[in-house]
Tab-separated table of C-alpha atoms in Angstrom:
chain	number	residue	atom	x	y	z
A	1	MET	CA	104.067	90.318	85.853
A	2	CYS	CA	107.640	88.680	84.237
A	3	GLU	CA	108.463	87.625	88.146
A	4	ALA	CA	105.137	85.954	88.793
A	5	LEU	CA	106.640	82.793	86.038
A	6	GLY	CA	109.863	82.095	87.115
A	7	ALA	CA	110.793	80.993	90.552
A	8	SER	CA	114.117	81.081	91.718
A	9	ALA	CA	116.091	77.585	91.799
A	10	LEU	CA	118.540	78.927	93.788
A	11	SER	CA	115.912	79.525	96.724
A	12	LEU	CA	116.083	76.093	98.079
A	13	ARG	CA	116.247	77.365	101.766
A	14	GLU	CA	112.739	77.727	102.037
A	15	GLU	CA	110.374	75.113	101.727
A	16	SER	CA	107.551	77.046	100.171
A	17	ALA	CA	110.026	78.027	97.188
A	18	TRP	CA	111.261	74.345	96.418
A	19	TRP	CA	108.344	73.303	94.433
A	20	SER	CA	107.555	76.403	92.629
A	21	SER	CA	111.926	76.362	91.481
A	22	ALA	CA	111.505	72.847	90.968
A	23	ALA	CA	108.931	73.123	88.697
A	24	ALA	CA	110.492	76.232	86.646
A	25	VAL	CA	113.787	73.902	86.004
A	26	ALA	CA	111.719	70.964	84.835
A	27	LEU	CA	109.579	73.210	82.149
A	28	TRP	CA	113.148	74.264	80.998
A	29	ALA	CA	114.053	70.667	81.025
A	30	CYS	CA	110.963	69.115	79.552
A	31	ILE	CA	110.891	71.978	76.458
A	32	PHE	CA	114.736	71.227	75.698
A	33	HIS	CA	114.417	67.535	75.491
A	34	GLY	CA	111.201	68.076	73.774
A	35	SER	CA	112.927	70.325	70.977
A	36	ALA	CA	115.630	67.637	70.961
A	37	THR	CA	113.801	64.835	70.415
A	38	GLY	CA	110.921	66.944	67.875
A	39	ALA	CA	113.036	66.062	65.077
A	40	THR	CA	112.311	62.548	64.742
A	41	CYS	CA	109.158	62.381	65.914
A	42	GLY	CA	107.016	64.270	63.153
A	43	LYS	CA	104.144	66.619	63.407
A	44	GLY	CA	102.435	65.171	66.320
A	45	SER	CA	105.319	66.365	69.067
A	46	PRO	CA	104.934	70.037	69.445
A	47	LEU	CA	101.253	69.212	70.234
A	48	GLY	CA	102.727	66.728	73.074
A	49	ARG	CA	105.322	69.645	74.080
A	50	GLY	CA	102.051	71.661	74.555
A	51	HIS	CA	100.601	69.457	77.044
A	52	VAL	CA	104.038	69.458	79.086
A	53	VAL	CA	103.689	72.854	79.238
A	54	ILE	CA	99.804	72.844	80.181
A	55	LEU	CA	101.025	70.022	82.940
A	56	PHE	CA	103.941	72.337	84.313
A	57	HIS	CA	101.418	75.098	84.872
A	58	VAL	CA	99.047	73.056	86.338
A	59	LEU	CA	101.476	72.281	89.219
A	60	PHE	CA	102.739	75.297	89.924
A	61	LEU	CA	99.324	76.403	90.654
A	62	ALA	CA	98.679	73.722	92.824
A	63	ALA	CA	102.175	74.330	94.640
A	64	ALA	CA	101.145	78.393	94.704
A	65	ALA	CA	97.458	77.176	96.178
A	66	ARG	CA	99.210	74.754	98.786
A	67	GLN	CA	101.379	77.926	100.140
A	68	ASP	CA	98.674	80.045	100.099
A	69	VAL	CA	96.571	77.628	102.611
A	70	GLN	CA	99.686	76.937	104.612
A	71	MET	CA	99.950	81.083	104.969
A	72	ARG	CA	96.704	81.233	105.832
A	73	LYS	CA	97.287	79.285	108.973
A	74	GLN	CA	100.045	81.260	109.907
A	75	GLY	CA	99.326	85.087	108.214
A	76	TRP	CA	96.243	85.881	110.144
A	77	TRP	CA	98.036	89.224	111.233
A	78	LYS	CA	98.049	90.254	107.510
A	79	GLU	CA	94.462	89.674	106.435
A	80	GLU	CA	93.802	91.238	109.713
A	81	TYR	CA	96.034	94.326	108.471
A	82	PHE	CA	94.312	94.657	104.926
A	83	LEU	CA	91.170	94.731	106.692
A	84	THR	CA	91.496	97.127	108.847
A	85	ARG	CA	93.485	99.152	106.727
A	86	ASP	CA	90.696	100.901	105.018
A	87	ALA	CA	89.345	102.227	107.809
A	88	ALA	CA	92.782	103.717	108.617
A	89	HIS	CA	92.685	105.518	105.471
A	90	ALA	CA	89.350	107.339	106.588
A	91	GLN	CA	91.408	108.575	109.800
A	92	VAL	CA	94.480	109.510	107.655
A	93	LEU	CA	92.681	111.141	104.974
A	94	LYS	CA	91.102	113.650	107.312
A	95	LEU	CA	94.143	115.333	106.248
A	96	SER	CA	93.499	117.299	102.617
A	97	PRO	CA	96.782	116.141	100.270
A	98	ALA	CA	97.655	119.737	99.581
A	99	ALA	CA	98.653	119.225	103.726
A	100	ARG	CA	100.261	115.868	103.082
A	101	LEU	CA	102.418	117.547	100.398
A	102	GLN	CA	103.450	120.438	101.922
A	103	SER	CA	104.583	118.451	105.216
A	104	ALA	CA	106.552	116.109	103.083
A	105	ALA	CA	108.233	119.294	101.277
A	106	CYS	CA	109.088	121.255	104.028
A	107	GLY	CA	110.689	118.086	105.732
A	108	ALA	CA	112.492	117.712	102.245
A	109	CYS	CA	113.913	121.126	102.342
A	110	ARG	CA	115.179	121.222	106.098
A	111	ALA	CA	117.079	117.705	105.479
A	112	LEU	CA	118.396	119.138	101.906
A	113	ARG	CA	119.431	122.701	103.587
A	114	SER	CA	121.422	120.609	106.696
A	115	GLU	CA	122.639	117.834	104.975
A	116	GLY	CA	122.636	118.215	101.318
A	117	PHE	CA	120.752	116.631	98.135
A	118	GLY	CA	123.382	113.921	98.270
A	119	GLY	CA	123.200	113.117	101.650
A	120	TRP	CA	119.351	113.016	102.124
A	121	LEU	CA	119.144	110.945	98.927
A	122	GLN	CA	121.498	108.554	100.456
A	123	ARG	CA	119.392	108.119	103.963
A	124	ARG	CA	116.626	107.720	102.576
A	125	LEU	CA	118.021	104.858	99.936
A	126	ALA	CA	119.127	103.197	103.099
A	127	ALA	CA	116.116	103.141	105.450
A	128	PHE	CA	114.459	102.028	101.919
A	129	CYS	CA	116.530	99.684	101.595
A	130	VAL	CA	116.169	98.165	105.233
A	131	ARG	CA	111.864	98.928	105.288
A	132	ALA	CA	112.217	96.823	101.867
A	133	SER	CA	113.923	93.451	103.423
A	134	ALA	CA	111.598	93.837	106.669
A	135	ALA	CA	108.655	93.944	103.981
A	136	SER	CA	109.581	90.507	102.118
A	137	LYS	CA	109.860	89.187	105.624
A	138	LEU	CA	106.563	89.892	106.437
A	139	GLN	CA	105.517	89.249	103.203
A	140	LEU	CA	103.956	92.614	102.705
A	141	ALA	CA	104.451	95.959	100.368
A	142	GLU	CA	107.150	98.680	101.365
A	143	LEU	CA	104.425	101.062	100.970
A	144	ASP	CA	102.556	98.886	103.507
A	145	VAL	CA	105.219	99.149	105.991
A	146	GLU	CA	106.199	102.676	105.402
A	147	PHE	CA	101.971	103.372	106.032
A	148	MET	CA	101.961	101.599	109.277
A	149	LEU	CA	105.320	102.901	110.518
A	150	LEU	CA	103.706	106.596	110.111
A	151	HIS	CA	100.556	106.696	110.380
A	152	MET	CA	99.879	103.938	112.952
A	153	TYR	CA	100.618	105.866	115.917
A	154	GLN	CA	97.792	108.821	114.824
A	155	VAL	CA	95.415	105.995	114.288
A	156	THR	CA	95.970	104.147	117.348
A	157	PHE	CA	96.158	106.973	119.663
A	158	SER	CA	93.242	109.080	117.760
A	159	SER	CA	90.979	110.655	120.332
A	160	GLU	CA	87.616	109.966	118.601
A	161	GLU	CA	86.191	106.931	120.522
A	162	SER	CA	83.743	106.556	118.113
A	163	ALA	CA	86.089	105.208	115.309
A	164	TRP	CA	87.733	102.946	117.462
A	165	THR	CA	87.124	100.807	119.987
A	166	ARG	CA	89.962	99.027	122.531
A	167	LYS	CA	89.667	95.746	120.614
A	168	ARG	CA	90.922	98.024	117.357
A	169	ASN	CA	93.267	99.781	119.393
A	170	ALA	CA	95.099	96.696	120.288
A	171	ASP	CA	94.802	94.889	116.788
A	172	PHE	CA	96.489	97.995	115.629
A	173	LEU	CA	99.219	98.414	118.225
A	174	ALA	CA	100.091	94.257	117.826
A	175	LEU	CA	100.661	95.038	114.192
A	176	GLN	CA	102.800	97.903	114.715
A	177	LEU	CA	104.906	96.234	117.122
A	178	LYS	CA	105.475	92.911	114.892
A	179	VAL	CA	106.621	95.237	111.994
A	180	GLN	CA	109.080	97.403	114.458
A	181	GLN	CA	110.384	93.830	115.485
A	182	ALA	CA	110.939	92.746	111.048
A	183	VAL	CA	112.812	96.527	110.793
A	184	THR	CA	114.807	95.827	113.866
A	185	VAL	CA	115.762	92.587	112.747
A	186	ALA	CA	116.611	93.771	108.944
A	187	TYR	CA	118.302	96.705	110.723
A	188	GLN	CA	120.522	94.116	112.606
A	189	ASP	CA	121.141	92.213	109.349
A	190	PHE	CA	122.546	94.991	107.682
A	191	VAL	CA	124.615	95.701	110.361
A	192	SER	CA	126.048	92.790	111.654
A	193	LYS	CA	126.669	91.879	107.531
A	194	PRO	CA	128.551	94.708	106.372
A	195	SER	CA	130.420	92.745	103.468
A	196	LEU	CA	129.219	92.826	99.675
A	197	CYS	CA	128.896	89.167	99.787
A	198	SER	CA	127.059	88.890	102.903
A	199	ARG	CA	124.441	91.637	101.724
A	200	PHE	CA	124.202	89.758	98.253
A	201	TRP	CA	122.909	86.600	100.496
A	202	VAL	CA	120.650	88.267	102.494
A	203	PHE	CA	118.770	90.055	98.959
A	204	LEU	CA	119.050	86.937	97.372
A	205	VAL	CA	116.974	84.930	100.127
A	206	GLN	CA	114.313	87.522	100.212
A	207	LEU	CA	113.848	89.456	96.764
A	208	GLN	CA	112.810	86.055	95.069
A	209	PRO	CA	110.397	86.379	91.910
A	210	HIS	CA	107.773	84.082	93.105
A	211	CYS	CA	107.477	86.037	95.910
A	212	ALA	CA	106.666	89.104	94.136
A	213	VAL	CA	102.582	88.337	94.375
A	214	GLN	CA	102.428	87.272	97.896
A	215	SER	CA	102.239	91.463	98.667
A	216	TYR	CA	98.557	91.198	97.826
A	217	SER	CA	95.995	90.423	100.404
A	218	LEU	CA	95.445	86.580	101.744
A	219	VAL	CA	92.067	87.020	100.127
A	220	THR	CA	92.877	87.648	96.631
A	221	ARG	CA	96.305	86.118	96.802
A	222	CYS	CA	95.719	82.618	95.252
A	223	LEU	CA	93.149	84.172	92.671
A	224	MET	CA	95.967	86.913	91.650
A	225	ARG	CA	98.827	84.359	91.206
A	226	ALA	CA	96.803	82.497	88.902
A	227	CYS	CA	95.884	85.442	86.879
A	228	VAL	CA	99.460	86.654	86.501
A	229	VAL	CA	100.862	83.935	85.760
A	230	VAL	CA	98.219	82.557	83.019
A	231	ALA	CA	98.546	86.039	81.696
A	232	ASN	CA	102.226	86.597	81.648
A	233	VAL	CA	102.548	83.031	80.066
A	234	SER	CA	99.701	83.553	77.498
A	235	GLY	CA	101.927	86.999	76.552
A	236	ARG	CA	104.486	85.727	76.332
A	237	VAL	CA	103.524	82.928	73.854
A	238	ALA	CA	101.613	85.513	71.745
A	239	MET	CA	104.603	87.582	71.394
A	240	SER	CA	106.510	84.948	70.445
A	241	VAL	CA	104.403	83.775	67.939
A	242	VAL	CA	103.621	86.914	65.889
A	243	PHE	CA	107.585	87.463	65.928
A	244	PHE	CA	107.892	84.536	64.273
A	245	LEU	CA	105.773	84.386	61.832
A	246	VAL	CA	106.954	88.053	61.003
A	247	LEU	CA	110.712	86.486	60.972
A	248	GLN	CA	109.430	83.770	59.219
A	249	ASP	CA	107.948	85.795	56.047
A	250	THR	CA	111.290	87.977	56.245
A	251	GLN	CA	114.352	85.037	56.471
A	252	PRO	CA	113.273	83.666	52.583
A	253	ARG	CA	113.812	87.062	51.382
A	254	ASP	CA	117.660	86.549	52.082
A	255	HIS	CA	119.047	83.388	50.600
A	256	ALA	CA	122.686	84.199	52.607
A	257	CYS	CA	121.678	83.090	55.387
A	258	ALA	CA	122.637	79.689	56.475
A	259	SER	CA	120.510	77.311	57.957
A	260	GLU	CA	122.853	77.737	61.469
A	261	TRP	CA	122.916	81.354	61.686
A	262	ARG	CA	118.743	81.754	60.949
A	263	HIS	CA	118.289	79.198	64.070
A	264	VAL	CA	121.024	81.173	66.259
A	265	ASN	CA	119.410	84.483	65.210
A	266	GLY	CA	116.006	83.370	65.626
A	267	ILE	CA	116.707	82.148	69.416
A	268	VAL	CA	118.538	85.628	69.939
A	269	SER	CA	115.778	88.000	68.451
A	270	GLY	CA	113.266	85.832	70.463
A	271	ILE	CA	115.125	86.330	73.940
A	272	GLY	CA	115.259	90.120	72.605
A	273	VAL	CA	111.164	89.729	72.030
A	274	GLN	CA	110.925	88.032	75.602
A	275	LEU	CA	113.047	90.564	77.519
A	276	LEU	CA	111.047	93.533	75.936
A	277	PHE	CA	107.654	92.086	77.025
A	278	SER	CA	109.239	91.697	80.396
A	279	CYS	CA	109.959	95.572	80.692
A	280	VAL	CA	106.565	96.209	79.405
A	281	SER	CA	104.946	93.839	81.654
A	282	ARG	CA	106.719	95.528	84.564
A	283	MET	CA	105.766	99.036	83.658
A	284	LEU	CA	102.168	97.838	83.167
A	285	GLN	CA	102.252	96.036	86.813
A	286	LEU	CA	103.293	99.308	88.479
A	287	LEU	CA	100.667	101.507	86.677
A	288	TRP	CA	98.086	98.964	88.016
A	289	THR	CA	99.457	98.799	91.210
A	290	ALA	CA	99.504	102.659	91.488
A	291	VAL	CA	96.071	102.857	90.287
A	292	LEU	CA	94.637	99.993	93.086
A	293	LEU	CA	96.721	101.785	95.846
A	294	LEU	CA	95.081	104.976	94.444
A	295	CYS	CA	91.907	103.630	94.498
A	296	HIS	CA	92.128	101.522	97.605
A	297	SER	CA	93.058	104.083	99.778
A	298	ARG	CA	89.531	106.400	98.945
A	299	GLU	CA	87.406	102.890	98.820
A	300	PHE	CA	86.023	102.167	102.689
A	301	LYS	CA	84.965	105.568	104.403
A	302	GLN	CA	83.172	104.714	107.602
A	303	ASP	CA	83.887	105.347	111.405
A	304	GLU	CA	82.575	101.713	112.457
A	305	TRP	CA	84.311	98.788	111.093
A	306	ASP	CA	82.294	95.761	112.271
A	307	ALA	CA	82.053	92.279	111.408
A	308	ALA	CA	79.111	93.256	108.878
A	309	SER	CA	81.004	96.148	107.196
A	310	ARG	CA	84.200	93.528	106.869
A	311	GLN	CA	82.025	90.506	105.409
A	312	ARG	CA	80.718	92.847	102.504
A	313	GLN	CA	84.053	94.140	102.272
A	314	LEU	CA	85.190	90.835	101.764
A	315	TRP	CA	82.578	89.914	98.818
A	316	ARG	CA	82.969	92.916	97.201
A	317	TRP	CA	86.938	91.748	96.796
A	318	TRP	CA	85.726	88.721	95.757
A	319	LEU	CA	83.343	90.198	92.452
A	320	GLN	CA	85.889	92.417	91.651
A	321	ASP	CA	88.413	89.423	91.338
A	322	MET	CA	86.016	87.395	89.665
A	323	ALA	CA	85.880	90.099	87.238
A	324	PHE	CA	89.336	90.442	86.496
A	325	ALA	CA	89.915	86.584	86.744
A	326	GLY	CA	87.037	86.308	83.910
A	327	LEU	CA	89.015	89.503	81.447
A	328	VAL	CA	92.380	86.988	81.802
A	329	VAL	CA	90.970	84.145	80.969
A	330	LEU	CA	89.357	85.478	77.925
A	331	TYR	CA	92.881	87.070	77.315
A	332	ALA	CA	94.775	83.642	77.887
A	333	ALA	CA	91.899	82.137	75.817
A	334	SER	CA	93.225	84.045	72.806
A	335	CYS	CA	96.462	83.604	73.876
A	336	ALA	CA	96.455	80.007	73.601
A	337	THR	CA	94.993	79.600	70.163
A	338	LEU	CA	97.409	81.527	68.523
A	339	GLY	CA	100.010	79.665	69.813
A	340	ALA	CA	98.171	76.214	69.114
A	341	ALA	CA	97.368	77.486	65.339
A	342	TYR	CA	100.981	78.202	64.860
A	343	ILE	CA	102.193	75.222	66.601
A	344	ALA	CA	100.055	72.764	64.263
A	345	SER	CA	101.265	75.029	61.037
A	346	SER	CA	104.975	75.420	61.635
A	347	SER	CA	107.342	72.672	60.702
A	348	ASP	CA	109.935	71.259	63.563
A	349	GLU	CA	112.654	73.559	62.750
A	350	ASP	CA	110.921	76.926	63.193
A	351	GLY	CA	108.669	75.084	66.161
A	352	GLN	CA	112.228	74.156	67.759
A	353	ARG	CA	113.527	77.746	67.978
A	354	TRP	CA	110.042	79.176	69.036
A	355	LEU	CA	110.335	76.939	72.047
A	356	VAL	CA	113.972	76.854	72.470
A	357	SER	CA	113.821	80.752	72.722
A	358	LEU	CA	111.274	80.908	75.209
A	359	ALA	CA	112.777	78.121	77.217
A	360	THR	CA	116.045	80.288	77.642
A	361	VAL	CA	113.672	83.148	78.786
A	362	VAL	CA	111.995	81.288	81.402
A	363	LEU	CA	115.573	80.135	82.604
A	364	LEU	CA	116.774	83.632	82.457
A	365	SER	CA	113.909	85.018	84.077
A	366	ALA	CA	114.426	82.013	86.888
A	367	LEU	CA	118.088	82.232	87.839
A	368	LEU	CA	119.474	85.045	86.458
A	369	GLU	CA	117.355	87.689	86.983
A	370	PRO	CA	117.343	87.759	90.945
A	371	LEU	CA	120.975	87.026	90.666
A	372	LEU	CA	121.308	90.637	88.979
A	373	LYS	CA	118.352	92.206	91.583
A	374	SER	CA	120.333	90.638	94.120
A	375	LEU	CA	124.239	91.998	92.932
A	376	LEU	CA	122.272	95.518	92.337
A	377	ALA	CA	120.359	96.004	95.107
A	378	SER	CA	123.225	94.548	97.946
A	379	ILE	CA	125.796	97.311	96.026
A	380	LEU	CA	123.209	99.852	96.752
A	381	ALA	CA	123.014	99.203	100.395
A	382	GLY	CA	126.440	99.139	100.653
A	383	TRP	CA	126.892	102.621	98.802
A	384	CYS	CA	123.915	104.080	101.407
A	385	LEU	CA	125.101	102.555	104.439
A	386	GLU	CA	128.877	103.752	104.167
A	387	ASP	CA	127.916	107.048	106.453
A	388	GLY	CA	125.591	105.051	108.803
A	389	ILE	CA	122.154	105.292	109.364
A	390	SER	CA	120.253	104.853	112.888
A	391	LEU	CA	117.560	102.746	113.810
A	392	GLN	CA	114.720	105.534	114.406
A	393	GLU	CA	115.246	106.912	110.658
A	394	CYS	CA	114.428	103.194	109.519
A	395	LEU	CA	111.392	103.363	112.089
A	396	GLY	CA	110.269	106.674	110.475
A	397	ALA	CA	111.308	108.435	113.712
A	398	PRO	CA	112.449	112.252	112.789
A	399	VAL	CA	115.782	112.356	113.464
A	400	GLU	CA	117.912	115.935	114.696
A	401	PRO	CA	120.669	117.032	111.812
A	402	ARG	CA	123.795	114.843	112.722
A	403	VAL	CA	126.760	116.610	114.278
A	404	LYS	CA	130.007	115.649	113.351
A	405	ALA	CA	131.609	114.586	116.757
A	406	ALA	CA	132.947	111.507	118.538
A	407	ASN	CA	130.646	111.107	121.417
A	408	THR	CA	127.627	112.418	119.601
A	409	THR	CA	124.695	110.367	118.789
A	410	PRO	CA	121.398	111.197	117.325
A	411	VAL	CA	118.234	111.502	118.990
A	412	ALA	CA	114.789	110.643	117.872
A	413	ASP	CA	112.079	112.702	118.896
A	414	LEU	CA	109.105	109.976	118.888
A	415	GLY	CA	106.214	112.283	120.580
A	416	SER	CA	106.396	113.985	116.766
A	417	ILE	CA	105.197	111.250	114.876
A	418	ARG	CA	101.405	111.852	116.546
A	419	GLU	CA	99.524	114.649	114.192
A	420	GLY	CA	99.079	117.797	115.951
A	421	ASP	CA	95.214	117.221	115.436
A	422	GLU	CA	95.070	114.259	117.121
A	423	ALA	CA	97.263	114.228	120.057
A	424	PRO	CA	95.705	115.374	123.065
A	425	PRO	CA	96.150	118.968	123.711
A	426	ALA	CA	97.743	120.583	127.022
A	427	PRO	CA	95.342	121.312	129.649
A	428	ARG	CA	94.431	124.869	129.931
A	429	ILE	CA	95.260	127.361	133.193
A	430	PRO	CA	92.304	129.162	134.537
A	431	ALA	CA	93.749	132.513	135.464
A	432	SER	CA	91.139	132.988	138.544
A	433	ILE	CA	93.375	130.671	140.675
A	434	PRO	CA	96.767	132.628	142.341
A	435	ARG	CA	99.660	131.648	141.764
A	436	ALA	CA	102.062	130.253	144.639
A	437	PRO	CA	104.873	132.461	145.205
A	438	SER	CA	108.441	131.247	145.246
A	439	ALA	CA	110.197	130.470	148.555
A	440	PRO	CA	113.504	129.801	149.200
A	441	ALA	CA	114.888	126.448	148.600
A	442	GLN	CA	115.674	125.599	152.446
A	443	GLU	CA	112.190	126.559	153.469
A	444	ARG	CA	110.965	124.429	150.095
A	445	ASP	CA	112.960	121.556	151.474
A	446	SER	CA	111.377	121.598	155.112
A	447	PRO	CA	108.060	119.303	155.001
A	448	GLY	CA	106.300	121.931	157.266
A	449	LYS	CA	107.477	125.429	155.861
A	450	GLY	CA	107.664	127.155	152.654
A	451	ARG	CA	103.594	126.101	152.061
A	452	ASP	CA	101.509	128.980	152.091
A	453	VAL	CA	97.978	128.457	153.757
A	454	GLY	CA	95.120	128.731	150.994
A	455	LEU	CA	97.509	128.391	148.068
A	456	ALA	CA	97.919	124.877	146.221
A	457	PRO	CA	100.799	122.799	146.260
A	458	THR	CA	103.128	123.337	143.661
A	459	ILE	CA	103.238	120.348	141.157
A	460	HIS	CA	105.558	118.775	138.790
A	461	ALA	CA	104.678	118.597	135.391
A	462	TRP	CA	106.304	115.562	134.541
A	463	ARG	CA	104.554	113.865	137.386
A	464	SER	CA	100.792	115.323	136.492
A	465	SER	CA	100.235	113.599	133.124
A	466	PRO	CA	101.973	111.609	130.745
A	467	ASN	CA	100.135	113.519	127.942
A	468	VAL	CA	102.268	117.188	128.894
A	469	LEU	CA	105.583	116.955	127.633
A	470	SER	CA	108.110	118.388	129.179
A	471	THR	CA	111.887	117.719	128.316
A	472	GLU	CA	114.070	119.605	131.257
A	473	ARG	CA	111.587	118.960	134.184
A	474	LYS	CA	110.786	122.457	135.443
A	475	VAL	CA	108.286	123.363	137.993
A	476	ARG	CA	104.813	124.367	137.353
A	477	GLU	CA	103.966	128.141	138.331
A	478	GLN	CA	100.529	127.064	138.153
A	479	PRO	CA	98.573	124.501	139.506
A	480	ASP	CA	96.634	121.975	137.085
A	481	SER	CA	93.261	122.752	136.281
A	482	TRP	CA	91.748	119.381	137.029
A	483	ARG	CA	93.263	119.029	140.584
A	484	ARG	CA	91.706	119.538	143.543
A	485	ARG	CA	90.937	123.498	144.016
A	486	SER	CA	92.304	124.027	147.539
A	487	ASP	CA	90.182	124.534	150.634
A	488	PRO	CA	91.953	126.839	153.630
A	489	GLU	CA	90.088	124.909	156.683
A	490	LEU	CA	91.137	121.486	155.289
A	491	ASP	CA	94.926	122.972	154.445
A	492	GLN	CA	95.436	124.566	157.333
A	493	SER	CA	94.384	121.404	159.853
A	494	GLU	CA	96.320	119.397	157.821
A	495	VAL	CA	100.078	121.744	157.969
A	496	LYS	CA	98.974	122.198	161.588
A	497	ALA	CA	98.843	118.613	162.572
A	498	PRO	CA	102.688	117.413	161.830
A	499	VAL	CA	103.788	120.598	163.612
A	500	SER	CA	101.602	120.068	166.613
A	501	ALA	CA	102.788	116.872	167.227
């Protein structure tokens, strides 16, 4: 929540981020200008500063709505993903949580035995950094990218034709290719820019505070942005008012405090209270996101996903968002009433201290917070990428344990991404068909010899079907069940024709 208010003023490279960044800096300048002239304007000046703050939020939300309109024109694929993710969960949730937890635990234990805890954690964090960078480019959450990489094969190549039409499979495959392309580009950025400064600028451009709410669906993002901004500002104002009211009651008891020291002490204490509110609001946002993920993954459980079902889901989302917006409006109205009452009843000195502390926190959240986040993320990414990580690991493909050799590269088994229940089974060979005896190599090479009459010819496994995996391309000893059974008269005529000629 705290990131939604302050838009970074350093991310002026993107057109969509320029308006919110300029508005954040304009708010800081207007509040400081108002606080500097508040002593000479009398009691009416704090209300004027309040109108400036309201005007800023109107401009901020207008810029956010304009950005959402632009994203609706360019980001249709993202809305398609959010509309189809519920139906994908209906397929994924067929596996019990105990089975998924057991498979994840077994994989972690194998990785820990082969590499140790430090190597396993390092590789996981490196893959997380690359996926987070790709998710920020796609304006998705990292969990969405991980879901698409791990479960898209299972959903796309599902054997249940009644649940998935060809169009839905094509849409899912197109989405996965788009995510894989973003992960590949992010991986190339991290590999081709190994220095700390280069990684710092990569994270600074992508991990911006105003992009935190953009990971939601396009249907709800504009409303969620407005609600989060209003709730965040109202909470900051309310906590600041309560703190300064308590500080005003306790400070007159200490007569040794000078006026300047009381001013500085009030500003520093207000900054501390704002940072505490930021931590609390961030924890509440993470908790709320976890609840949404837990409930959203089990919200839609039907096989058919047609236009009528999608429309009903959209209307359901809008009703939930309107209820949430109503609660936010009541909360913001109560906080605004408390702030207006404090501004009207406080003196010029108290109002100046309160506004300066609030504006300083806005500046810190707009400028210093993304700088610190980018620096920590670049240091962590540099430490994780020291040992090196393959592209297959970032794409979610399981990689064999590494062998420390000069010319050895990790090999990825993309076939193991598919679930065992959903993958097509191997064809069964009936025992009634006779086996073909082995023939010498010279006889097998000749066109007319080496073929026993009345027996089916030998078929290579790697040529028979793409569903059957064969690593060494061995020759089958038994024929395939779906092939044409041998006819002695027909086979005899086919073999004798070239010999007689």
